[in-house]
Short mmCIF file of C-alpha atoms in Angstrom, two decimals:
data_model
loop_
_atom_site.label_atom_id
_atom_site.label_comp_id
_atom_site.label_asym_id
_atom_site.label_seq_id
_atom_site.Cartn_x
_atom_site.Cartn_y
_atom_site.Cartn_z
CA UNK A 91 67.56 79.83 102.43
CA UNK A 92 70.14 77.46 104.81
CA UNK A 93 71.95 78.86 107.30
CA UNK A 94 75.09 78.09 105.13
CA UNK A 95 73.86 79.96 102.69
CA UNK A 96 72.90 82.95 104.67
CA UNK A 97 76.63 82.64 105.43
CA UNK A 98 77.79 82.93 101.83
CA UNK A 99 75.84 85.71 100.78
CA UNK A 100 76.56 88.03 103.88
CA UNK A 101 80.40 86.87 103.11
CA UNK A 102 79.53 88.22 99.64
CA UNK A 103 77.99 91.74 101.06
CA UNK A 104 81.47 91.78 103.34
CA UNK A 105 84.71 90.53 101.61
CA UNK A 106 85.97 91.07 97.38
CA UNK A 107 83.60 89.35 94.57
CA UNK A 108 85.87 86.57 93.11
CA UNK A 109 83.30 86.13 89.95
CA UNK A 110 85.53 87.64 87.16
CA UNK A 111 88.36 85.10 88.62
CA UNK A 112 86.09 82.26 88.20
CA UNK A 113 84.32 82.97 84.77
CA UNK A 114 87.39 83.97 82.58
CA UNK A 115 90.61 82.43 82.16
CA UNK A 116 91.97 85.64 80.27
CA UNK A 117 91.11 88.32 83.32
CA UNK A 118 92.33 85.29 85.59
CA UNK A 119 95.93 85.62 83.82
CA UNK A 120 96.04 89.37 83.27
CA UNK A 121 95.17 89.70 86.83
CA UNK A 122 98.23 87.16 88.41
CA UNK A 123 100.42 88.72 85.50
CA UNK A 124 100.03 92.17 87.29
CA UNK A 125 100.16 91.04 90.85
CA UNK A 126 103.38 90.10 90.05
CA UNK A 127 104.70 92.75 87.87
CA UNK A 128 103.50 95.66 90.84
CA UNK A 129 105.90 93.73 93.06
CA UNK A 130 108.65 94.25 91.18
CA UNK A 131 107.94 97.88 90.36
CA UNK A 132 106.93 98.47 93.69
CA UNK A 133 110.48 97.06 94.53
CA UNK A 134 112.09 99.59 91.86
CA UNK A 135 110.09 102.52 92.42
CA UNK A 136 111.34 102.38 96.10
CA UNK A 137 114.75 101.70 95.22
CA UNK A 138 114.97 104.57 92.85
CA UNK A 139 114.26 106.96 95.76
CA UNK A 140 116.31 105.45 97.85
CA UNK A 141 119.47 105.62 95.65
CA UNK A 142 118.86 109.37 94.74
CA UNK A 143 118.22 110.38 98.57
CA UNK A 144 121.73 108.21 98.85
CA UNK A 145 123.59 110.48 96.51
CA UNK A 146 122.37 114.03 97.16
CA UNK A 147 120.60 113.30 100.75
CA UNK A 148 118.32 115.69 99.74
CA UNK A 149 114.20 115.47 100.05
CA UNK A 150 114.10 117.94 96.93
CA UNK A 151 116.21 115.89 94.70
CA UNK A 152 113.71 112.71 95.79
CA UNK A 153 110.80 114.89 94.76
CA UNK A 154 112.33 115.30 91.23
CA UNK A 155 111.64 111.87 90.94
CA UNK A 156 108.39 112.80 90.89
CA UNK A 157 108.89 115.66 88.32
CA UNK A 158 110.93 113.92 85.77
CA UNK A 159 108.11 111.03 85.50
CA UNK A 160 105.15 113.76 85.16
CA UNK A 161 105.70 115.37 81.95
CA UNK A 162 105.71 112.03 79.82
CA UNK A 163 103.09 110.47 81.39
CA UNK A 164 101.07 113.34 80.56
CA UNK A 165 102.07 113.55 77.01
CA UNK A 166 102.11 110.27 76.31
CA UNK A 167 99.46 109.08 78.83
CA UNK A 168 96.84 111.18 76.48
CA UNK A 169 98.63 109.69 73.05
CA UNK A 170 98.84 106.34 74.72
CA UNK A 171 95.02 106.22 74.94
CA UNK A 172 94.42 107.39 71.37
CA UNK A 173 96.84 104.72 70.63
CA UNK A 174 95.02 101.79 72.25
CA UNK A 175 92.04 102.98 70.43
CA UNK A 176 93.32 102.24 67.13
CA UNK A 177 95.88 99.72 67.20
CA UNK A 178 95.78 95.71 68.64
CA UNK A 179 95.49 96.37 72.25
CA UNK A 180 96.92 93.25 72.94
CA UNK A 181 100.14 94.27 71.00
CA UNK A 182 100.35 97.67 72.46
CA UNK A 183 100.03 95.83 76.08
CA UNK A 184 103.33 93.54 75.04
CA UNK A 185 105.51 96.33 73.50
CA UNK A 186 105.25 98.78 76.13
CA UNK A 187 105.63 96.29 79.14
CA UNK A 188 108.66 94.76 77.02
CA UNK A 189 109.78 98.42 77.11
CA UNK A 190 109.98 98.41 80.96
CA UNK A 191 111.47 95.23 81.51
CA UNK A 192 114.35 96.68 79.29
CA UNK A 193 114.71 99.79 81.57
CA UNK A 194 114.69 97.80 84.69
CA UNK A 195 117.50 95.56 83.26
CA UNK A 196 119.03 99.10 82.70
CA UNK A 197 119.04 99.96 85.76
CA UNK A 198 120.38 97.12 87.31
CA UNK A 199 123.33 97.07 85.09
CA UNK A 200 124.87 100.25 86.05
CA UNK A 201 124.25 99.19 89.80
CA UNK A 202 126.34 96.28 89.19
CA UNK A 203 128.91 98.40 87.42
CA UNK A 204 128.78 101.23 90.16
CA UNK A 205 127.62 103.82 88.05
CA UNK A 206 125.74 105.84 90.23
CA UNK A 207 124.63 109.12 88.38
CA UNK A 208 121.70 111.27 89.42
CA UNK A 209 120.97 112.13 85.69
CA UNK A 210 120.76 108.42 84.73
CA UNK A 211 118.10 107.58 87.28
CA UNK A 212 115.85 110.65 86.19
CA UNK A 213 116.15 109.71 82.57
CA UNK A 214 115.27 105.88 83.28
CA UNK A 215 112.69 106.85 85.55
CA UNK A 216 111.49 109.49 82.34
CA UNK A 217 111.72 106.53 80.32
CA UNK A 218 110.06 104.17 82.56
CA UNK A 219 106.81 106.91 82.35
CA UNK A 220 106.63 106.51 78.81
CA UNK A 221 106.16 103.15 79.09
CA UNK A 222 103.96 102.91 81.40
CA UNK A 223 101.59 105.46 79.87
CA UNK A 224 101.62 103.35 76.88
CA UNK A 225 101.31 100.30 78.84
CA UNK A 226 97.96 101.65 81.16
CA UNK A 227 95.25 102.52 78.66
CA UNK A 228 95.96 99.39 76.40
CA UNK A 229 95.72 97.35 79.88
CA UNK A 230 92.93 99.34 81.70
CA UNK A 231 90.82 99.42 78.50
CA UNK A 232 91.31 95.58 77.67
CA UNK A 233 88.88 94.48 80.65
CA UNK A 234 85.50 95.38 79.67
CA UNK A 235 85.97 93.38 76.74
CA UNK A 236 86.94 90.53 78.59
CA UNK A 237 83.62 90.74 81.17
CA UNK A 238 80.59 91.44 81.58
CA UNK A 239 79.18 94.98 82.78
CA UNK A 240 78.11 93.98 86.01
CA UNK A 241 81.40 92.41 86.63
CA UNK A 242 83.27 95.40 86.13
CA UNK A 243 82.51 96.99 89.88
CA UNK A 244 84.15 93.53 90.99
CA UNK A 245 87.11 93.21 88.87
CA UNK A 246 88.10 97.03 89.83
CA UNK A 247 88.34 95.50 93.64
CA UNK A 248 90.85 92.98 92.41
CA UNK A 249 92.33 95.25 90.07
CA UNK A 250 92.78 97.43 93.46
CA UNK A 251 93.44 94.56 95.33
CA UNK A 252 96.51 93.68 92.26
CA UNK A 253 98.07 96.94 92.62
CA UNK A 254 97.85 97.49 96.40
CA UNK A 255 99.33 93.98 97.35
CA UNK A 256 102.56 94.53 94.49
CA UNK A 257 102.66 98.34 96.35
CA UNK A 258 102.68 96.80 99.42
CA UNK A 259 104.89 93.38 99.09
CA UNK A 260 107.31 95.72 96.40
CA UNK A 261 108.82 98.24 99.07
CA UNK A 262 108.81 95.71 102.06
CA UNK A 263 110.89 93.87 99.95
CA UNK A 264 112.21 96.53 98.30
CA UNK A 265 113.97 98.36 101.42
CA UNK A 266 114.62 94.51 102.77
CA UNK A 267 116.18 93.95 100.14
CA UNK A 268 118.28 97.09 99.29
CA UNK A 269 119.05 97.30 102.96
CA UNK A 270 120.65 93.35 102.75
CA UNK A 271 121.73 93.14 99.09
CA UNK A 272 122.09 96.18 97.37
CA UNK A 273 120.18 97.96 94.82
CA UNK A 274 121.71 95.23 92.03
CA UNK A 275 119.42 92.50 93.53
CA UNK A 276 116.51 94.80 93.75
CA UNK A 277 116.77 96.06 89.71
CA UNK A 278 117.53 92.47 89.14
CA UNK A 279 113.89 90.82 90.43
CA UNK A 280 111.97 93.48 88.74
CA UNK A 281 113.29 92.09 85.39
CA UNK A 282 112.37 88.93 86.42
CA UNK A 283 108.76 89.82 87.58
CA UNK A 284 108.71 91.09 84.04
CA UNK A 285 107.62 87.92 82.77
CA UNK A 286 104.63 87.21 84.37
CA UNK A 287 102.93 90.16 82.54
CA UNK A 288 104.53 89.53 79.48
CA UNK A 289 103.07 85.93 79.57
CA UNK A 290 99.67 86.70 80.54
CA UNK A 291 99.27 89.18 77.66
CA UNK A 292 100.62 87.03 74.91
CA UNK A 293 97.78 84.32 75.96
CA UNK A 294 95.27 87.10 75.49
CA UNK A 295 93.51 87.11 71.94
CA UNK A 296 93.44 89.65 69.87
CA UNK A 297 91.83 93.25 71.35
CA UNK A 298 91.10 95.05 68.30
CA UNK A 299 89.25 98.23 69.06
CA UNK A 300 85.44 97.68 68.07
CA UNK A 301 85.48 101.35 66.63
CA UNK A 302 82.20 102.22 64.38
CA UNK A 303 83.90 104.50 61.52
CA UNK A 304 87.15 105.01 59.51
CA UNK A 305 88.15 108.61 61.53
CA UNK A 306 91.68 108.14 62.93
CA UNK A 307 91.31 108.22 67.08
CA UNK A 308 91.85 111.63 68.36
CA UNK A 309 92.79 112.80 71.93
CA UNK A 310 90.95 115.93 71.38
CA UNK A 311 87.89 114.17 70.65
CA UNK A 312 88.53 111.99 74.14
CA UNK A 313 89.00 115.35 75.68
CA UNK A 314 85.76 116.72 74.05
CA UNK A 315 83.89 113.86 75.12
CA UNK A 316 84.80 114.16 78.73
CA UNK A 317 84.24 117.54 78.49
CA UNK A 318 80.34 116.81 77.90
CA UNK A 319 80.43 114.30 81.29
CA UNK A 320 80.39 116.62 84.57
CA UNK A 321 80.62 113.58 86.77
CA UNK A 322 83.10 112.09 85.05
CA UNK A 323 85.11 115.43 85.44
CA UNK A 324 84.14 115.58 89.03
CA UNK A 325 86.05 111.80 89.67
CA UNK A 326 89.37 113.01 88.09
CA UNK A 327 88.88 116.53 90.18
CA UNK A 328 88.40 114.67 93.39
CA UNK A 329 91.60 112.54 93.04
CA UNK A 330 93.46 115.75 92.06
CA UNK A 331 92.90 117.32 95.72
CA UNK A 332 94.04 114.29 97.46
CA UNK A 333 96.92 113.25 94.98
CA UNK A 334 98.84 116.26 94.48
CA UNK A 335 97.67 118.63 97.74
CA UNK A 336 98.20 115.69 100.62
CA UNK A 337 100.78 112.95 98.91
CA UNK A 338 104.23 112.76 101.51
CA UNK A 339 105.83 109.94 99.77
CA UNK A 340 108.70 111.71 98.36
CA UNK A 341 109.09 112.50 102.14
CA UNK A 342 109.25 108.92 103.63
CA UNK A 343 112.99 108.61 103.09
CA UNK A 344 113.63 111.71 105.23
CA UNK A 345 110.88 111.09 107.49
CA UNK A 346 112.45 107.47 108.27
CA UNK A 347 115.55 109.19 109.69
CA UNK A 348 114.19 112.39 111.18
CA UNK A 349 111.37 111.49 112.51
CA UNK A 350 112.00 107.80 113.40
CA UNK A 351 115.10 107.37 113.89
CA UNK A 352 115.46 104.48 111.31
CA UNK A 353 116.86 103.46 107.88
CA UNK A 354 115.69 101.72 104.54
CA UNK A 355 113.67 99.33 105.75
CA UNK A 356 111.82 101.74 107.85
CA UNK A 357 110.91 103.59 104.74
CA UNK A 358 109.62 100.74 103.03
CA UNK A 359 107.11 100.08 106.15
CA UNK A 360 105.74 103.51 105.53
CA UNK A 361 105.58 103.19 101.79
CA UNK A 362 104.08 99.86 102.71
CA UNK A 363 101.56 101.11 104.84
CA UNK A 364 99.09 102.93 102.72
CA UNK A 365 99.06 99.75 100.66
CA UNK A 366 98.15 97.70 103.30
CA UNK A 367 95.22 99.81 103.71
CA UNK A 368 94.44 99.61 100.40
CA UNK A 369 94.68 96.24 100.22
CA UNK A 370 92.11 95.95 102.67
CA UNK A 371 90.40 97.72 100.55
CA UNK A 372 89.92 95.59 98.10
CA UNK A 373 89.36 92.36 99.93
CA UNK A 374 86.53 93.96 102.23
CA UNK A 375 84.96 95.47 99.10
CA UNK A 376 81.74 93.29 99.19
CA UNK A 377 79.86 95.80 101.27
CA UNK A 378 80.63 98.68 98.43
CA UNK A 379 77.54 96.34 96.30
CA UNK A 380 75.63 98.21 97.94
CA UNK A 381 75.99 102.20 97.69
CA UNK A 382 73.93 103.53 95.29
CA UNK A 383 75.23 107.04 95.98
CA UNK A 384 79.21 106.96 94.46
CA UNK A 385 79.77 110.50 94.69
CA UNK A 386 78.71 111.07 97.94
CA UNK A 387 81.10 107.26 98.59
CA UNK A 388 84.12 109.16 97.02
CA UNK A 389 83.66 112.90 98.45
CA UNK A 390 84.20 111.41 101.89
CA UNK A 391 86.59 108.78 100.71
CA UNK A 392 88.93 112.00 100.05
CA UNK A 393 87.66 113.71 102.39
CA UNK A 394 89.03 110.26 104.85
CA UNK A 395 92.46 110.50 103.03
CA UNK A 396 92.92 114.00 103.67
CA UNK A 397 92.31 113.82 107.00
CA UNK A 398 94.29 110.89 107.57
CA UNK A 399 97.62 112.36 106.41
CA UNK A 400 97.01 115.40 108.11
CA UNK A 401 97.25 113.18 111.77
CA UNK A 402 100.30 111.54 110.20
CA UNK A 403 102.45 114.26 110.53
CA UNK A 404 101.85 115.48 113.88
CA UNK A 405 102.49 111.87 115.02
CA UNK A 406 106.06 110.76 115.65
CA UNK A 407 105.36 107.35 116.93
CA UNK A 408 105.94 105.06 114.13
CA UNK A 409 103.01 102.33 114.42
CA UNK A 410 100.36 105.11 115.11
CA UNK A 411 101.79 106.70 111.87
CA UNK A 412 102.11 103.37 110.17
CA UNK A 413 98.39 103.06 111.30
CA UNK A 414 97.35 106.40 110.35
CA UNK A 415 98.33 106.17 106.70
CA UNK A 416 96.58 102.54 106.33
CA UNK A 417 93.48 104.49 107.35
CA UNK A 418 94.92 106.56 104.02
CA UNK A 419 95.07 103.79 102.18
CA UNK A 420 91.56 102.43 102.88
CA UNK A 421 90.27 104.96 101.30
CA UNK A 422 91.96 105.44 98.31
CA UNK A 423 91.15 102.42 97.19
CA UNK A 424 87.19 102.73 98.10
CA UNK A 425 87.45 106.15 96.24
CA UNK A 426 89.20 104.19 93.30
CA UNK A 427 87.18 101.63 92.93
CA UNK A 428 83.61 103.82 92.92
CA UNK A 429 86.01 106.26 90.06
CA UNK A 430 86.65 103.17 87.61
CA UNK A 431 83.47 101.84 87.78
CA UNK A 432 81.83 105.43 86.83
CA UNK A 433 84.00 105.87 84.18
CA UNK A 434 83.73 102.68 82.52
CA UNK A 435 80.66 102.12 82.61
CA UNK A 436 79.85 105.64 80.66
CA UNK A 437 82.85 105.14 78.20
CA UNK A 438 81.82 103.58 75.07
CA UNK A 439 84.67 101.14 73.59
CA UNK A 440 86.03 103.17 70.86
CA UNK A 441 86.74 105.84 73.59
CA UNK A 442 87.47 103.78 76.72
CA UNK A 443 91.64 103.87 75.67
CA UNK A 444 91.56 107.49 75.57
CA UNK A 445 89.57 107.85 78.33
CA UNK A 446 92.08 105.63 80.21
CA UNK A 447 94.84 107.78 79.15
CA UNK A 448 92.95 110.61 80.95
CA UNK A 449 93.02 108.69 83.64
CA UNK A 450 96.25 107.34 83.83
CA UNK A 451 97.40 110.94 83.82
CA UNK A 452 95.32 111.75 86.96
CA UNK A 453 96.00 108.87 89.01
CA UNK A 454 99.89 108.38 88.09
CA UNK A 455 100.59 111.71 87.26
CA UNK A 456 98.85 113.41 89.99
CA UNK A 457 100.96 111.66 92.40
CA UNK A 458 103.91 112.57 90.74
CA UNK A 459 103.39 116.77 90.86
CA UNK A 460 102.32 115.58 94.30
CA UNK A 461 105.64 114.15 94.98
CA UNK A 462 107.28 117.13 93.85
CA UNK A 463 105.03 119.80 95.80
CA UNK A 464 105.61 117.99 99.09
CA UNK A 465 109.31 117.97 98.27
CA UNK A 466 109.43 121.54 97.84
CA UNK A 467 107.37 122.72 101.10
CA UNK A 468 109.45 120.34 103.36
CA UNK A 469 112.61 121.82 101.41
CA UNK A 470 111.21 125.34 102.16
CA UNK A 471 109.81 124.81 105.43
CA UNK A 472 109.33 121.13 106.94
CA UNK A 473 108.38 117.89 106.54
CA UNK A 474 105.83 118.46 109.40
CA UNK A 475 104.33 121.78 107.63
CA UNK A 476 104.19 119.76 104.21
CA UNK A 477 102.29 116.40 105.35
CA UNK A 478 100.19 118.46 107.77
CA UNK A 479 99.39 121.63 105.39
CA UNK A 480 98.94 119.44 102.46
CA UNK A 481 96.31 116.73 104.34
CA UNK A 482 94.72 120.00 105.51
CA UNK A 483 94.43 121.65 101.91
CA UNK A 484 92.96 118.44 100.54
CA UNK A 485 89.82 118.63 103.13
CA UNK A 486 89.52 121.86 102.30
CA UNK A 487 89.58 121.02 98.83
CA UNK A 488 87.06 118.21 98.43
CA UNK A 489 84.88 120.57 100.61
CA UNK A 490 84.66 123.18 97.96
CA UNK A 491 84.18 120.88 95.48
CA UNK A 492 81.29 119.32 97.57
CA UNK A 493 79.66 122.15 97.68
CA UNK A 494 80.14 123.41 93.99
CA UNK A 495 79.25 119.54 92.42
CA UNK A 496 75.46 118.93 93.64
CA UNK A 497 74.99 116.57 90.69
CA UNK A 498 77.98 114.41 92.17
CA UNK A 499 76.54 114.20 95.24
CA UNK A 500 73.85 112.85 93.49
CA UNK A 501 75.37 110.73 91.14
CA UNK A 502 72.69 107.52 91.32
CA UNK A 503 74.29 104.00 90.12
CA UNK A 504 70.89 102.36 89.53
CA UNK A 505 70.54 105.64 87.17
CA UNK A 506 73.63 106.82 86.07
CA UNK A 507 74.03 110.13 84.96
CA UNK A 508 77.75 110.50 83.72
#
């Protein structure tokens, strides 16, 4: 082997596999579709709790946010899966992201006509879940059909790496933006951004599900499924204590002004933050080849996170907080990526949509009753005692379930055991 290729392949063990870019054309435009599309939602999603903290300047009301968006992504985030199992998951895909760019054009018509109504946010933002449930399984379940198996660990870092850079471009621009323009601009580009998704999934071909009988899919039989996968149960547990115990983001818009003295655009630095860390996540992802051991990876993954916010709010220096919640960031994404690839790569195809929903649930929803939990503690106590207490609970947590799950610890990739 030449030096120049000793290069490559230890740039390979260090920095994000680019294969699945390379090899197909369809990933390739799915992937820039969403890149795009998470900017614009990051954009909105910031921009929502900005204009509610606006009208009631309360961090309660933010957290409602939260609330309003958790019970239809759990209903529909469970029928959206059994959906994508039986219907043209390329059609699904369309609808449902044709569904959002309808509420974000919603949205920024009433902020050009100054109707500014507490309500009307919570029931796009409702809306907005539905969609997006719909939208995720059809999506998420969509790529192993489109690659090969041992492409899938590498197209979850991009897929990270998709997400994080639209969560971290979206609210830098998003409180840039508000802060200079308003929230009509804001609204505005997200309807826009729209496009690129739409695109990419009309040039897909058709994504029938490859089901092997006539029975209609069920979520109960999703559920039933899972329910005979302990690992698989153990991935959606772990997120659980570090999504909903030790999540401050409903915070961020107080915390800007308390704790920092600042305004809009300092709350889209800290909502930027843990995406930057995530980010990172996914571009130094080569090294993650190499753990044979996920479990073990995403026990102290959590474990990281947990830990992380924790320091965050005893800090009130703003770049040591900024850096404490990229540390946050880091590894969410390492515990995402080592989650996906488990759970695709037990999840046969007829299943994988309703599997998806169960995970769209956990990872969207999670955040959401996180959202609203933080919201209530800093309401009923501090911001301090919510980040803090809730980073604390989450080690705690993921300890527990360390202990109790010695067949995740052990969880093997070269012999899977889901």
């Amino acid at each position: 082997m030449t030096a120049t290729q000793e290069t490559g392949a230890e740039k390979r063990r260090v920095f994000a596999d680019l294969t699945p870019l390379r090899t197909s054309v369809h990933y390739r435009r799915l992937w820039f579709g969403n890149a795009v599309t998470w900017v614009g939602q990051g954009m909105t999603t910031l921009a929502i709790s900005l204009q509610v903290y606006d009208i009631t300047r309360s961090p309660f009301s933010v957290g409602l946010v939260g609330l309003f968006s958790l019970v239809p992504l759990v209903i529909f985030g469970l029928y959206g899966g059994a959906v994508a199992d039986t219907v043209d998951r390329r059609k699904l895909g369309l609808a449902s992201a044709g569904g959002s760019a309808v509420l974000s054009a919603a949205l920024a018509a009433a902020a050009f006509a100054g109707f500014e109504q507490v309500w009307f946010l919570y029931g796009i933002v409702s809306l907005q879940a539905v969609c997006a449930a719909l939208n995720s399984p059809a999506r998420s379940s969509m790529i192993p059909r489109l690659l090969p198996p041992e492409q899938l660990r590498a197209a979850n870092a991009l897929n990270a790496m998709t997400t994080t850079f639209g969560t971290l471009v979206g609210p830098s621009l998003g409180g840039l933006i508000v802060g200079l323009y308003g929230y009509q601009a804001a609204y505005t580009i997200d309807v826009l951004a729209f496009s690129a998704s739409l695109y990419a999934m009309g040039r897909l071909p058709s994504m029938l599900p490859e089901r092997t009988g006539a029975k209609r899919a069920s979520v109960l039989d999703g559920l039933r499924f899972l329910a005979t996968r302990p690992n698989l149960r153990m991935t959606f547990f772990s997120d659980f204590c570090a999504m909903i115990l030790a999540h401050p983001r409903a915070l961020f818009p107080a915390v800007a002004v308390l704790w920092f003295g600042g305004d809009a655009k300092t709350t889209g630095l800290l909502v930027a933050a843990p995406a930057f860390g995530a980010l990172l996540g996914g571009v130094l992802s080569g090294w993650q080849g190499r753990i044979r051991h996920h479990g073990q990876a995403i026990l102290l993954s959590v474990a990281a996170w947990g830990t992380a916010i924790a320091a965050f709010g005893l800090t009130r220096n703003l770049w040591l907080g900024l850096a404490l919640l990229a540390v946050a960031g880091y590894s969410d994404t390492v515990s995402m990526i080592f989650r996906n690839t488990m759970l695709q790569v037990a999840a046969p195809d007829e299943m994988r949509g309703r599997l998806q929903g169960v995970f769209i649930v956990v990872v969207a929803g999670g955040p959401r009753l996180g959202d609203f939990l933080a919201g209530s503690v800093a309401d009923l106590t501090s911001p301090a005692v919510a980040i803090t207490g809730g980073g604390l609970a989450c080690v705690l947590a993921i300890g527990i379930l360390a202990l109790y799950a010695k067949g995740f610890r052990r969880y093997d990739a070269e012999h899977p055991a889901p």
